Coordinates of C-alpha atoms and ligand atoms in Angstrom, one line a residue:
M60 CA 96.1 102.6 74.5
P61 CA 99.4 103.7 76.0
T62 CA 100.2 107.4 76.8
V63 CA 100.3 109.3 73.6
T64 CA 103.0 111.7 72.4
S65 CA 101.0 113.5 69.7
L66 CA 97.5 114.6 70.6
P67 CA 94.4 113.6 68.7
R68 CA 92.7 116.6 67.0
E69 CA 89.2 115.5 67.8
V70 CA 87.6 113.5 70.7
D71 CA 84.2 113.1 72.3
V72 CA 85.4 114.0 75.8
L73 CA 88.5 115.9 76.9
V74 CA 89.3 115.3 80.6
V75 CA 91.6 118.0 82.0
G76 CA 93.5 116.6 85.1
Y77 CA 94.8 113.0 85.4
G78 CA 94.6 112.9 89.2
P79 CA 92.4 110.1 90.8
V80 CA 89.1 111.7 89.7
G81 CA 90.2 112.4 86.1
A82 CA 91.7 108.9 85.9
A83 CA 88.4 107.4 87.2
I84 CA 86.4 109.4 84.7
A85 CA 88.7 108.4 81.8
G86 CA 88.4 104.7 82.9
L87 CA 84.6 104.8 83.0
L88 CA 84.4 106.6 79.6
G89 CA 86.7 103.9 78.2
R90 CA 84.4 101.2 79.6
Y91 CA 81.5 102.9 77.9
G92 CA 83.5 103.1 74.6
V93 CA 83.8 106.9 74.4
R94 CA 86.7 108.5 72.5
T95 CA 88.5 110.3 75.4
L96 CA 91.6 112.3 75.8
V97 CA 92.9 112.8 79.4
V98 CA 95.7 115.3 80.0
D99 CA 97.7 116.5 82.9
K100 CA 100.2 119.3 83.1
S101 CA 102.5 117.4 85.5
P102 CA 104.8 114.7 84.2
G103 CA 104.1 112.3 87.0
I104 CA 101.8 111.4 89.9
F105 CA 101.5 113.8 92.9
M106 CA 103.5 112.2 95.7
A107 CA 102.6 114.4 98.8
P108 CA 100.5 112.8 101.6
R109 CA 96.9 113.3 100.8
A110 CA 93.9 110.9 100.9
I111 CA 94.3 107.9 103.2
A112 CA 90.8 106.6 103.8
L113 CA 88.1 105.3 101.5
D114 CA 84.6 104.1 102.3
N115 CA 82.5 101.3 100.8
E116 CA 80.9 103.7 98.3
A117 CA 84.3 104.7 96.9
L118 CA 85.3 101.0 96.7
R119 CA 82.1 100.2 94.8
I120 CA 82.8 103.0 92.3
L121 CA 86.3 101.7 91.9
Q122 CA 84.7 98.3 91.1
M123 CA 82.5 100.1 88.6
V124 CA 85.6 101.7 87.0
G125 CA 87.0 98.2 86.5
L126 CA 89.7 98.0 89.2
A127 CA 90.3 94.5 90.5
E128 CA 90.0 94.0 94.3
D129 CA 93.8 93.6 94.6
A130 CA 94.7 96.5 92.3
F131 CA 95.9 98.5 95.3
A132 CA 96.7 97.5 98.8
Q133 CA 94.2 98.2 101.6
V134 CA 94.0 97.9 105.4
V135 CA 90.5 97.2 106.7
I136 CA 89.7 99.5 109.7
P137 CA 87.4 98.0 112.3
C138 CA 86.6 101.2 114.2
V139 CA 87.3 104.9 114.5
R140 CA 87.8 106.1 118.1
M141 CA 87.5 109.7 119.4
H142 CA 89.3 110.5 122.6
C143 CA 89.2 113.6 124.8
P144 CA 91.8 114.3 127.5
H145 CA 89.0 115.3 129.9
V146 CA 86.1 113.0 129.1
G147 CA 88.0 109.9 127.8
E148 CA 86.5 108.0 124.8
F149 CA 83.5 110.0 123.7
G150 CA 82.9 108.5 120.3
R151 CA 83.4 105.1 118.6
I152 CA 82.3 104.5 115.1
N153 CA 81.9 100.9 114.2
T154 CA 83.4 100.4 110.8
A155 CA 83.8 96.6 111.0
G156 CA 81.9 94.6 108.3
N157 CA 80.8 95.1 104.8
I158 CA 78.2 97.2 102.9
D159 CA 77.4 96.3 99.3
C160 CA 80.1 93.6 99.3
H161 CA 82.9 96.1 100.3
P162 CA 84.5 97.0 103.7
K163 CA 83.0 100.0 105.4
L164 CA 86.4 101.7 105.7
V165 CA 89.9 101.0 104.5
T166 CA 93.1 102.9 104.4
F167 CA 95.3 103.0 101.3
Y168 CA 98.3 104.7 99.6
Q169 CA 97.0 107.3 97.2
P170 CA 99.9 107.2 94.6
E171 CA 99.4 103.4 94.3
L172 CA 95.7 103.9 93.7
E173 CA 96.4 106.6 91.1
R174 CA 98.9 104.3 89.3
A175 CA 96.2 101.6 89.2
L176 CA 93.6 104.0 87.9
R177 CA 95.8 105.3 85.1
A178 CA 96.8 101.8 84.0
N179 CA 93.1 100.8 84.0
A180 CA 92.1 103.9 81.9
E181 CA 94.9 103.3 79.4
R182 CA 94.0 99.7 78.7
H183 CA 90.9 101.0 76.8
L184 CA 91.4 101.5 73.1
S185 CA 89.2 104.6 73.1
V186 CA 91.2 106.4 75.8
S187 CA 94.4 108.4 75.1
A188 CA 96.4 109.8 78.0
R189 CA 99.0 112.6 77.8
T190 CA 101.0 114.0 80.7
G191 CA 103.0 117.2 80.4
A192 CA 100.1 118.8 78.6
E193 CA 98.6 121.9 80.2
L194 CA 95.2 123.3 79.3
V195 CA 95.9 127.0 78.6
R196 CA 92.4 128.1 77.4
F197 CA 89.3 126.9 75.7
A198 CA 86.1 128.1 74.1
D199 CA 82.7 126.5 74.4
E200 CA 81.2 127.1 70.9
G201 CA 77.8 125.7 71.6
D202 CA 78.3 122.6 69.3
G203 CA 81.6 121.6 70.9
V204 CA 84.6 122.9 72.8
T205 CA 88.0 124.0 71.3
A206 CA 90.8 123.6 73.8
V207 CA 94.4 124.8 73.5
L208 CA 97.0 122.6 75.3
R209 CA 100.6 123.5 75.9
T210 CA 102.9 120.5 75.5
S211 CA 106.2 122.3 75.8
A212 CA 107.5 125.9 76.2
S213 CA 107.3 126.4 72.5
E214 CA 104.4 124.1 71.5
E215 CA 100.7 124.3 71.6
S216 CA 98.1 121.9 70.2
V217 CA 94.4 122.5 69.5
V218 CA 91.9 119.7 70.4
R219 CA 88.2 119.8 69.6
A220 CA 85.9 117.9 72.0
R221 CA 82.2 117.6 72.3
Y222 CA 82.5 117.9 76.0
L223 CA 85.2 119.0 78.5
V224 CA 85.5 117.8 82.1
G225 CA 87.6 119.9 84.5
A226 CA 89.1 117.4 87.0
D227 CA 92.0 119.8 87.5
G228 CA 92.0 120.0 91.2
A229 CA 91.6 122.8 93.8
S230 CA 93.1 125.6 91.7
S231 CA 91.1 124.6 88.6
T232 CA 91.7 126.6 85.5
V233 CA 88.4 125.3 84.1
R234 CA 86.4 126.5 87.1
G235 CA 87.7 130.0 86.6
A236 CA 87.1 129.9 82.9
I237 CA 83.4 129.1 83.2
G238 CA 83.0 131.9 85.8
Q239 CA 82.5 129.7 88.8
K240 CA 83.9 130.7 92.2
F241 CA 84.3 128.7 95.4
E242 CA 82.0 129.7 98.2
G243 CA 82.6 128.7 101.8
E244 CA 85.4 129.0 104.3
S245 CA 89.0 128.2 104.7
Y246 CA 90.2 127.2 108.2
A247 CA 92.5 129.4 110.1
Q248 CA 94.6 126.5 111.3
D249 CA 97.3 124.6 109.3
W250 CA 98.0 120.9 109.8
L251 CA 101.2 118.9 109.5
I252 CA 100.7 115.5 107.9
V253 CA 103.4 112.9 108.5
D254 CA 103.6 109.4 107.0
A255 CA 106.1 107.2 108.8
L256 CA 107.4 103.7 108.0
G257 CA 108.5 100.9 110.4
V258 CA 106.5 102.0 113.4
P259 CA 106.5 99.0 115.8
G260 CA 103.4 97.6 117.5
R261 CA 101.0 99.7 115.4
F262 CA 97.3 99.9 116.5
D263 CA 94.6 98.6 114.1
H264 CA 92.2 101.5 114.0
V265 CA 91.8 105.2 113.4
E266 CA 92.3 107.3 116.5
F267 CA 91.3 110.9 116.9
L268 CA 93.0 112.5 119.8
C269 CA 90.9 115.6 120.2
D270 CA 93.2 117.5 122.6
P271 CA 92.6 121.3 122.5
E272 CA 96.4 121.7 123.1
R273 CA 97.2 119.8 119.9
P274 CA 94.6 117.7 118.1
T275 CA 96.3 114.6 116.6
P276 CA 94.5 112.1 114.5
H277 CA 96.6 109.0 113.6
M278 CA 96.0 105.8 111.7
I279 CA 97.6 102.8 110.1
A280 CA 97.9 102.4 106.3
P281 CA 99.3 99.7 104.0
G282 CA 103.0 99.1 103.4
G283 CA 103.8 99.4 107.1
R284 CA 102.8 103.1 107.1
T285 CA 101.4 105.1 110.0
R286 CA 100.0 108.6 109.6
W287 CA 99.9 111.3 112.1
E288 CA 98.2 114.7 111.6
F289 CA 99.2 117.5 114.0
M290 CA 97.4 120.8 114.1
L291 CA 99.7 123.7 114.2
K292 CA 99.5 126.1 117.1
P293 CA 99.4 129.9 116.6
G294 CA 102.9 131.2 115.8
E295 CA 104.2 127.8 114.5
E296 CA 105.5 128.1 110.9
R297 CA 105.4 125.5 108.1
E298 CA 109.2 125.5 107.6
Q299 CA 109.9 124.8 111.2
M300 CA 107.2 122.1 111.5
E301 CA 108.5 120.2 108.5
T302 CA 112.0 119.8 110.0
D303 CA 113.2 116.3 111.1
A304 CA 113.9 117.6 114.6
K305 CA 110.4 119.0 115.1
I306 CA 108.7 115.9 113.7
A307 CA 110.8 113.7 116.0
E308 CA 109.7 115.9 119.0
L309 CA 106.1 115.6 118.0
L310 CA 106.3 111.8 117.5
R311 CA 108.3 111.0 120.7
P312 CA 105.2 110.6 122.9
W313 CA 104.1 107.7 120.7
V314 CA 107.2 105.9 119.4
K315 CA 110.9 105.4 119.6
V316 CA 111.7 107.8 116.8
E317 CA 115.0 106.1 116.0
D318 CA 113.0 103.0 114.9
L319 CA 111.1 104.6 112.1
R320 CA 111.6 106.5 108.8
I321 CA 109.6 109.6 107.8
E322 CA 108.4 108.9 104.3
R323 CA 106.4 112.0 103.5
K324 CA 105.5 115.2 105.2
A325 CA 103.5 118.3 104.2
V326 CA 101.7 121.2 105.8
Y327 CA 98.1 122.0 104.6
R328 CA 95.4 124.4 105.3
F329 CA 91.9 122.8 105.0
H330 CA 88.9 124.3 103.2
A331 CA 85.1 123.8 103.2
R332 CA 84.2 125.1 99.8
V333 CA 81.9 124.4 97.0
C334 CA 81.0 126.1 93.7
R335 CA 77.5 127.2 92.8
C336 CA 77.1 125.0 89.8
F337 CA 79.1 121.9 88.7
G338 CA 79.0 122.9 85.0
K339 CA 78.1 125.3 82.3
G340 CA 77.2 124.5 78.7
R341 CA 79.4 121.7 77.5
V342 CA 81.9 122.0 80.4
F343 CA 81.7 120.2 83.7
L344 CA 83.6 120.2 87.0
A345 CA 84.5 117.1 89.0
G346 CA 86.5 116.4 92.2
D347 CA 88.5 119.0 94.0
A348 CA 87.8 121.4 91.1
A349 CA 84.1 121.5 92.2
H350 CA 84.3 121.0 96.0
L351 CA 86.8 121.0 98.8
T352 CA 86.2 119.4 102.2
P353 CA 88.3 119.3 105.3
P354 CA 89.5 115.7 105.6
F355 CA 88.0 114.9 109.0
A356 CA 85.3 112.6 107.5
G357 CA 87.7 111.2 104.9
Q358 CA 85.4 112.2 102.0
G359 CA 87.2 114.5 99.6
L360 CA 88.3 111.9 97.1
V361 CA 85.2 109.8 97.8
A362 CA 83.1 112.8 96.7
G363 CA 85.2 113.1 93.6
L364 CA 84.6 109.4 92.8
R365 CA 80.9 109.9 93.2
D366 CA 81.1 112.8 90.7
A367 CA 83.0 110.5 88.3
A368 CA 80.3 107.7 88.5
N369 CA 77.5 110.2 88.1
L370 CA 78.9 112.2 85.2
A371 CA 80.7 109.6 83.1
W372 CA 77.8 107.4 82.1
K373 CA 75.6 110.5 81.4
L374 CA 78.2 111.9 79.0
A375 CA 78.6 108.5 77.4
W376 CA 74.9 108.0 76.8
V377 CA 74.6 111.5 75.3
V378 CA 77.7 111.1 73.1
R379 CA 76.5 107.7 71.9
R380 CA 73.0 109.1 71.2
R381 CA 71.3 106.8 73.7
A382 CA 69.9 109.7 75.7
S383 CA 69.1 113.4 75.3
P384 CA 71.7 116.0 76.3
T385 CA 69.2 117.4 78.9
I386 CA 70.2 114.5 81.2
L387 CA 73.5 116.3 81.7
D388 CA 71.6 118.9 83.8
T389 CA 70.9 116.3 86.4
Y390 CA 74.7 116.0 87.2
D391 CA 74.7 119.2 89.2
E392 CA 71.2 118.6 90.5
E393 CA 72.1 115.2 91.9
R394 CA 75.7 115.7 93.0
R395 CA 76.0 119.2 94.5
P396 CA 73.5 118.8 97.4
H397 CA 75.2 115.6 98.5
A398 CA 78.6 117.2 98.3
V399 CA 77.4 120.0 100.4
K400 CA 75.9 117.6 103.0
M401 CA 79.2 115.8 103.2
I402 CA 81.1 119.0 103.8
R403 CA 78.7 119.8 106.6
L404 CA 79.4 116.4 108.2
A405 CA 83.2 117.0 107.9
K406 CA 82.8 120.4 109.6
F407 CA 80.8 118.8 112.4
M408 CA 83.6 116.3 112.8
G409 CA 86.1 119.1 112.8
Q410 CA 84.3 120.7 115.8
M411 CA 84.8 117.4 117.7
V412 CA 88.4 117.0 116.6
M413 CA 89.7 120.6 117.3
P414 CA 87.8 122.1 120.2
R415 CA 89.1 125.7 120.6
S416 CA 89.6 125.5 124.4
H417 CA 89.6 123.1 127.3
L418 CA 86.1 124.3 128.4
R419 CA 84.7 123.8 124.9
A420 CA 86.3 120.3 124.8
I421 CA 84.6 119.4 128.1
L422 CA 81.2 120.8 126.8
V423 CA 81.3 119.4 123.3
H424 CA 82.9 116.0 124.1
G425 CA 80.9 115.7 127.3
S426 CA 77.6 116.3 125.5
M427 CA 78.5 113.7 122.9
A428 CA 79.4 111.2 125.6
M429 CA 76.0 111.9 127.3
L430 CA 74.1 111.6 124.0
R431 CA 75.7 108.2 123.4
R432 CA 74.2 106.9 126.6
L433 CA 70.8 106.9 124.8
P434 CA 70.7 103.7 122.8
A435 CA 69.0 105.3 119.8
M436 CA 71.7 108.1 119.6
R437 CA 74.4 105.6 120.2
A438 CA 73.3 103.5 117.3
F439 CA 72.9 106.7 115.2
F440 CA 76.5 107.9 115.8
D441 CA 78.3 104.5 116.2
E442 CA 76.6 102.9 113.1
L443 CA 77.2 105.9 110.9
G444 CA 73.6 107.0 110.7
I445 CA 75.0 110.5 110.7
K446 CA 76.6 110.0 107.3
P447 CA 74.4 111.4 104.5
K448 CA 72.9 108.7 102.3
N449 CA 73.9 108.5 98.7
A450 CA 70.3 109.2 97.6
F451 CA 69.0 112.1 95.6
G452 CA 66.1 114.4 96.3
K453 CA 65.7 115.3 92.6
G454 CA 67.2 114.1 89.4
L455 CA 67.2 111.4 86.7
F456 CA 64.7 108.9 88.2
V457 CA 60.9 108.5 88.4
P458 CA 59.9 109.9 91.8
G459 CA 58.5 107.4 94.3
G460 CA 59.0 103.7 94.7
D461 CA 57.3 101.1 96.9
H462 CA 60.0 98.5 97.5
V463 CA 63.2 100.0 96.3
R464 CA 64.3 103.6 96.8
R465 CA 64.4 105.3 93.5
G466 CA 67.2 107.8 93.2
A467 CA 69.4 105.7 95.5
W468 CA 71.9 103.0 94.9
L469 CA 70.5 99.5 94.4
P470 CA 72.1 97.4 97.2
Q471 CA 74.9 95.1 95.9
A472 CA 74.7 91.4 97.0
I473 CA 75.9 88.0 95.9
V474 CA 73.5 86.7 93.4
R475 CA 72.8 83.8 90.9
T476 CA 71.5 84.8 87.5
A477 CA 69.5 82.7 85.1
D478 CA 72.5 82.2 82.9
G479 CA 74.5 80.6 85.8
Y480 CA 76.6 83.5 87.0
V481 CA 77.3 83.6 90.7
G482 CA 78.9 86.6 92.3
P483 CA 78.5 90.3 93.1
S484 CA 75.4 91.7 91.5
D485 CA 77.1 94.7 89.9
E486 CA 79.2 92.4 87.8
A487 CA 75.9 90.7 86.6
L488 CA 74.6 94.2 85.7
G489 CA 77.8 95.0 83.7
P490 CA 78.5 98.6 82.5
E491 CA 75.0 98.9 80.9
L492 CA 71.7 100.3 81.8
A493 CA 69.9 97.2 83.2
L494 CA 66.4 96.0 83.5
L495 CA 66.5 93.5 86.4
G496 CA 63.9 90.8 86.8
L497 CA 63.8 89.4 90.3
G498 CA 63.0 85.7 90.0
I499 CA 61.6 86.1 86.6
D500 CA 62.7 87.0 83.1
P501 CA 61.5 90.6 82.3
N502 CA 61.9 90.0 78.6
K503 CA 58.7 87.9 78.6
Y504 CA 56.7 91.0 79.4
L505 CA 58.3 93.3 76.8
S506 CA 57.0 93.8 73.2
D507 CA 59.5 93.3 70.4
R508 CA 59.5 97.1 69.8
S509 CA 60.3 97.8 73.5
R510 CA 63.1 95.2 73.5
R511 CA 64.6 96.9 70.4
R512 CA 64.3 100.4 71.9
W513 CA 65.8 99.2 75.2
S514 CA 68.8 97.7 73.4
R515 CA 69.3 100.8 71.3
A516 CA 69.3 102.8 74.6
G517 CA 72.2 100.7 75.8
G518 CA 69.9 98.6 78.0
R519 CA 70.2 94.9 78.8
T520 CA 68.0 92.6 80.8
V521 CA 69.2 90.4 83.6
Q522 CA 67.2 87.7 85.5
I523 CA 68.3 87.2 89.1
V524 CA 67.3 83.8 90.4
E525 CA 68.6 84.0 93.9
G526 CA 70.3 86.4 96.2
D527 CA 69.7 89.1 98.8
I528 CA 68.5 91.6 96.3
V529 CA 65.5 89.3 95.7
T530 CA 64.8 88.8 99.4
C531 CA 65.6 92.2 100.8
A532 CA 65.1 94.9 98.2
A533 CA 61.9 93.9 96.5
P534 CA 59.6 90.9 96.2
H535 CA 59.8 88.2 93.5
E536 CA 58.3 89.1 90.1
W537 CA 59.5 92.7 90.5
C538 CA 61.5 94.5 87.9
I539 CA 64.0 97.4 88.5
V540 CA 65.7 99.7 86.1
V541 CA 69.2 100.4 87.2
R542 CA 71.4 103.1 85.8
P543 CA 75.0 102.3 84.9
D544 CA 76.0 104.2 88.1
R545 CA 73.8 101.7 90.1
T546 CA 71.1 104.2 90.9
V547 CA 67.5 103.0 90.7
L548 CA 65.7 104.8 87.9
Q549 CA 62.3 103.1 88.0
D550 CA 60.7 99.9 89.3
G551 CA 57.4 98.0 89.3
P552 CA 55.7 94.6 89.0
V553 CA 57.3 92.6 86.2
Q554 CA 54.0 92.3 84.5
E555 CA 54.2 96.0 84.0
A556 CA 57.7 95.9 82.5
E557 CA 56.5 97.4 79.3
R558 CA 55.4 100.6 81.1
V559 CA 58.5 100.6 83.3
V560 CA 60.7 100.6 80.3
R561 CA 58.6 103.2 78.4
E562 CA 58.8 105.6 81.3
S563 CA 62.5 105.1 81.7
L564 CA 63.2 105.8 78.0
R565 CA 61.0 108.9 78.2
L566 CA 63.0 110.2 81.1
L567 CA 66.3 109.5 79.3
G568 CA 64.9 111.2 76.2
T569 CA 66.1 108.3 74.1
P570 CA 65.5 109.1 70.4
G571 CA 62.9 107.0 68.4
Ligands
FAD171 C1 95.9 115.9 104.1 C2 94.8 115.4 103.2 C3 94.1 114.3 103.6 C4 93.1 113.8 102.8 N1 92.4 112.6 103.2 C5 91.4 112.2 102.4 C6 90.8 110.9 102.8 O1 91.2 110.3 103.7 N2 89.8 110.5 102.0 C7 89.4 111.1 100.9 O2 88.5 110.7 100.2 N3 90.0 112.3 100.5 C8 91.0 112.8 101.3 N4 91.7 114.0 100.9 C9 91.2 114.6 99.6 C10 91.8 114.0 98.3 O3 93.2 113.9 98.4 C11 91.4 114.9 97.1 O4 90.0 115.1 97.2 C12 91.8 114.2 95.8 O5 93.1 113.9 95.7 C13 91.4 115.1 94.7 O6 91.5 114.5 93.5 P1 91.3 115.3 92.1 O7 91.6 114.3 91.0 O8 90.0 115.9 92.1 O9 92.4 116.4 92.1 P2 94.0 116.3 92.0 O10 94.5 115.1 92.6 O11 94.5 117.6 92.6 O12 94.3 116.3 90.5 C14 94.2 117.4 89.6 C15 95.2 117.2 88.5 O13 94.9 118.3 87.5 C16 96.2 118.7 87.0 N5 96.0 120.0 86.4 C17 95.7 121.2 87.1 N6 95.5 122.2 86.2 C18 95.8 121.7 85.0 C19 95.7 122.3 83.7 N7 95.5 123.5 83.5 N8 96.0 121.5 82.6 C20 96.3 120.1 82.8 N9 96.3 119.6 84.0 C21 96.0 120.3 85.1 C22 97.1 118.6 88.2 O14 98.5 118.5 87.8 C23 96.6 117.4 88.9 O15 97.3 116.2 88.6 C24 92.7 114.5 101.6 C25 93.4 115.6 101.2 C26 94.4 116.1 102.0 C27 95.2 117.3 101.6

């Protein structure tokens, strides 16, 4: 459905904020057939330089949202190098290759991704989108939320929704209204971000120049772009740093400035902050509204996309009466600890990137270089062992699991299914809750009643005949219950499929 001019009076979910996270949530809700209104106070897409890197997890979620591989341009990054003026190269993260059918690291152009996400959301009949509509206030009345939206200086509209999602960014109105505050720190330093076009002889990787005089990460991006990030020194002011003359002076050591064009520039202060709870009652927070990370690990938007994947299907299953509203409590339980771990990783990276003195650079970078001489440590750092796994300690899954890790994503692989499909396994699973049979049809082991109940709960069955999921994740004749966000909920021998399904439905609180 195209962008609407008049607002619907009643929807299932009102998404406030049509940035990348709000657009991803709207796209997912559309895929699950939920009546959704997504609004944004700004008339257009935010054009300032922000996210540039996405990992394989983000790309898998974008696949889940329904974006085609070529929906936005990407440059695959083979490695991230960390360089110290005293120690030389002290870190080198290997980002070549794929995980779960997606490159480990790509760079991209955020406005292009946002356009693709919006077009994707608006192709669903159940989704209405409206820009130039600001959430002014709302009340959670226990059985629904009534929201007041300002659509012009003299016009306000009232929308009633069963649930409200605040994806309204760092200065979220929704966060304040539910009494949540950010906890954590803001950095003392500001950073100048510069995107330039037409840089000749660009390198192919991400380079962190960790110079205490002026830390300067730089990297390539699609469309012939190169990004530089310059930390401001004490006494340097935003206005002065954003002038063409100053930018030319900063870039001169790298390039012939006359050869390039500055496309975008902005000064930011970074934050490492998270709120205590990602929701209250019928209202939830997602993306920058819930957490802010310094960008050193390239994880701010990625974390927001993880929120989108986790929250959207739970809302959809509740709204469509396939699951009990209590499953919504697991959104905070699953997502917040992981977001906190990612922020810790970004802060650790920040200590590497911006050592406060030459002595500290020698100590910190030198220790890192020494540690990497030990093969186990080298593998840990270089192969991203340091990155927190997208696996939950507590949440909506049956604890345990012998062959597959429950509460973690099922690996994605190229598979062949019994009905002849060959391709990435997530496409075989579809947007549903899935009962996978590895090498065998799990239906054979389900009673008619369980089959009916499974289908009423939005469940389908898929038989995988061949593929790495069969050989790596679990043995033949195994069955796995996979949530729509690709998290493993339960598993067991296929002969026990009846029990596996019963326990899954109990956990979901599926009626009847
Ligand atoms: C310099 C920099 C580099 C970064 N690099 C990376 C990176 O490499 N990788 C990565 O993953 N992340 C990165 N990030 C973070 C990433 O850009 C953000 O996490 C992401 O853009 C947040 O998306 P969002 O949808 O949550 O919020 P936003 O994009 O801020 O969208 C929120 C929307 O809500 C709207 N809104 C606000 N209030 C209201 C209201 N009351 N009513 C209606 N609408 C409202 C706003 O107009 C806005 O459009 C970087 C950030 C910066 C600043």
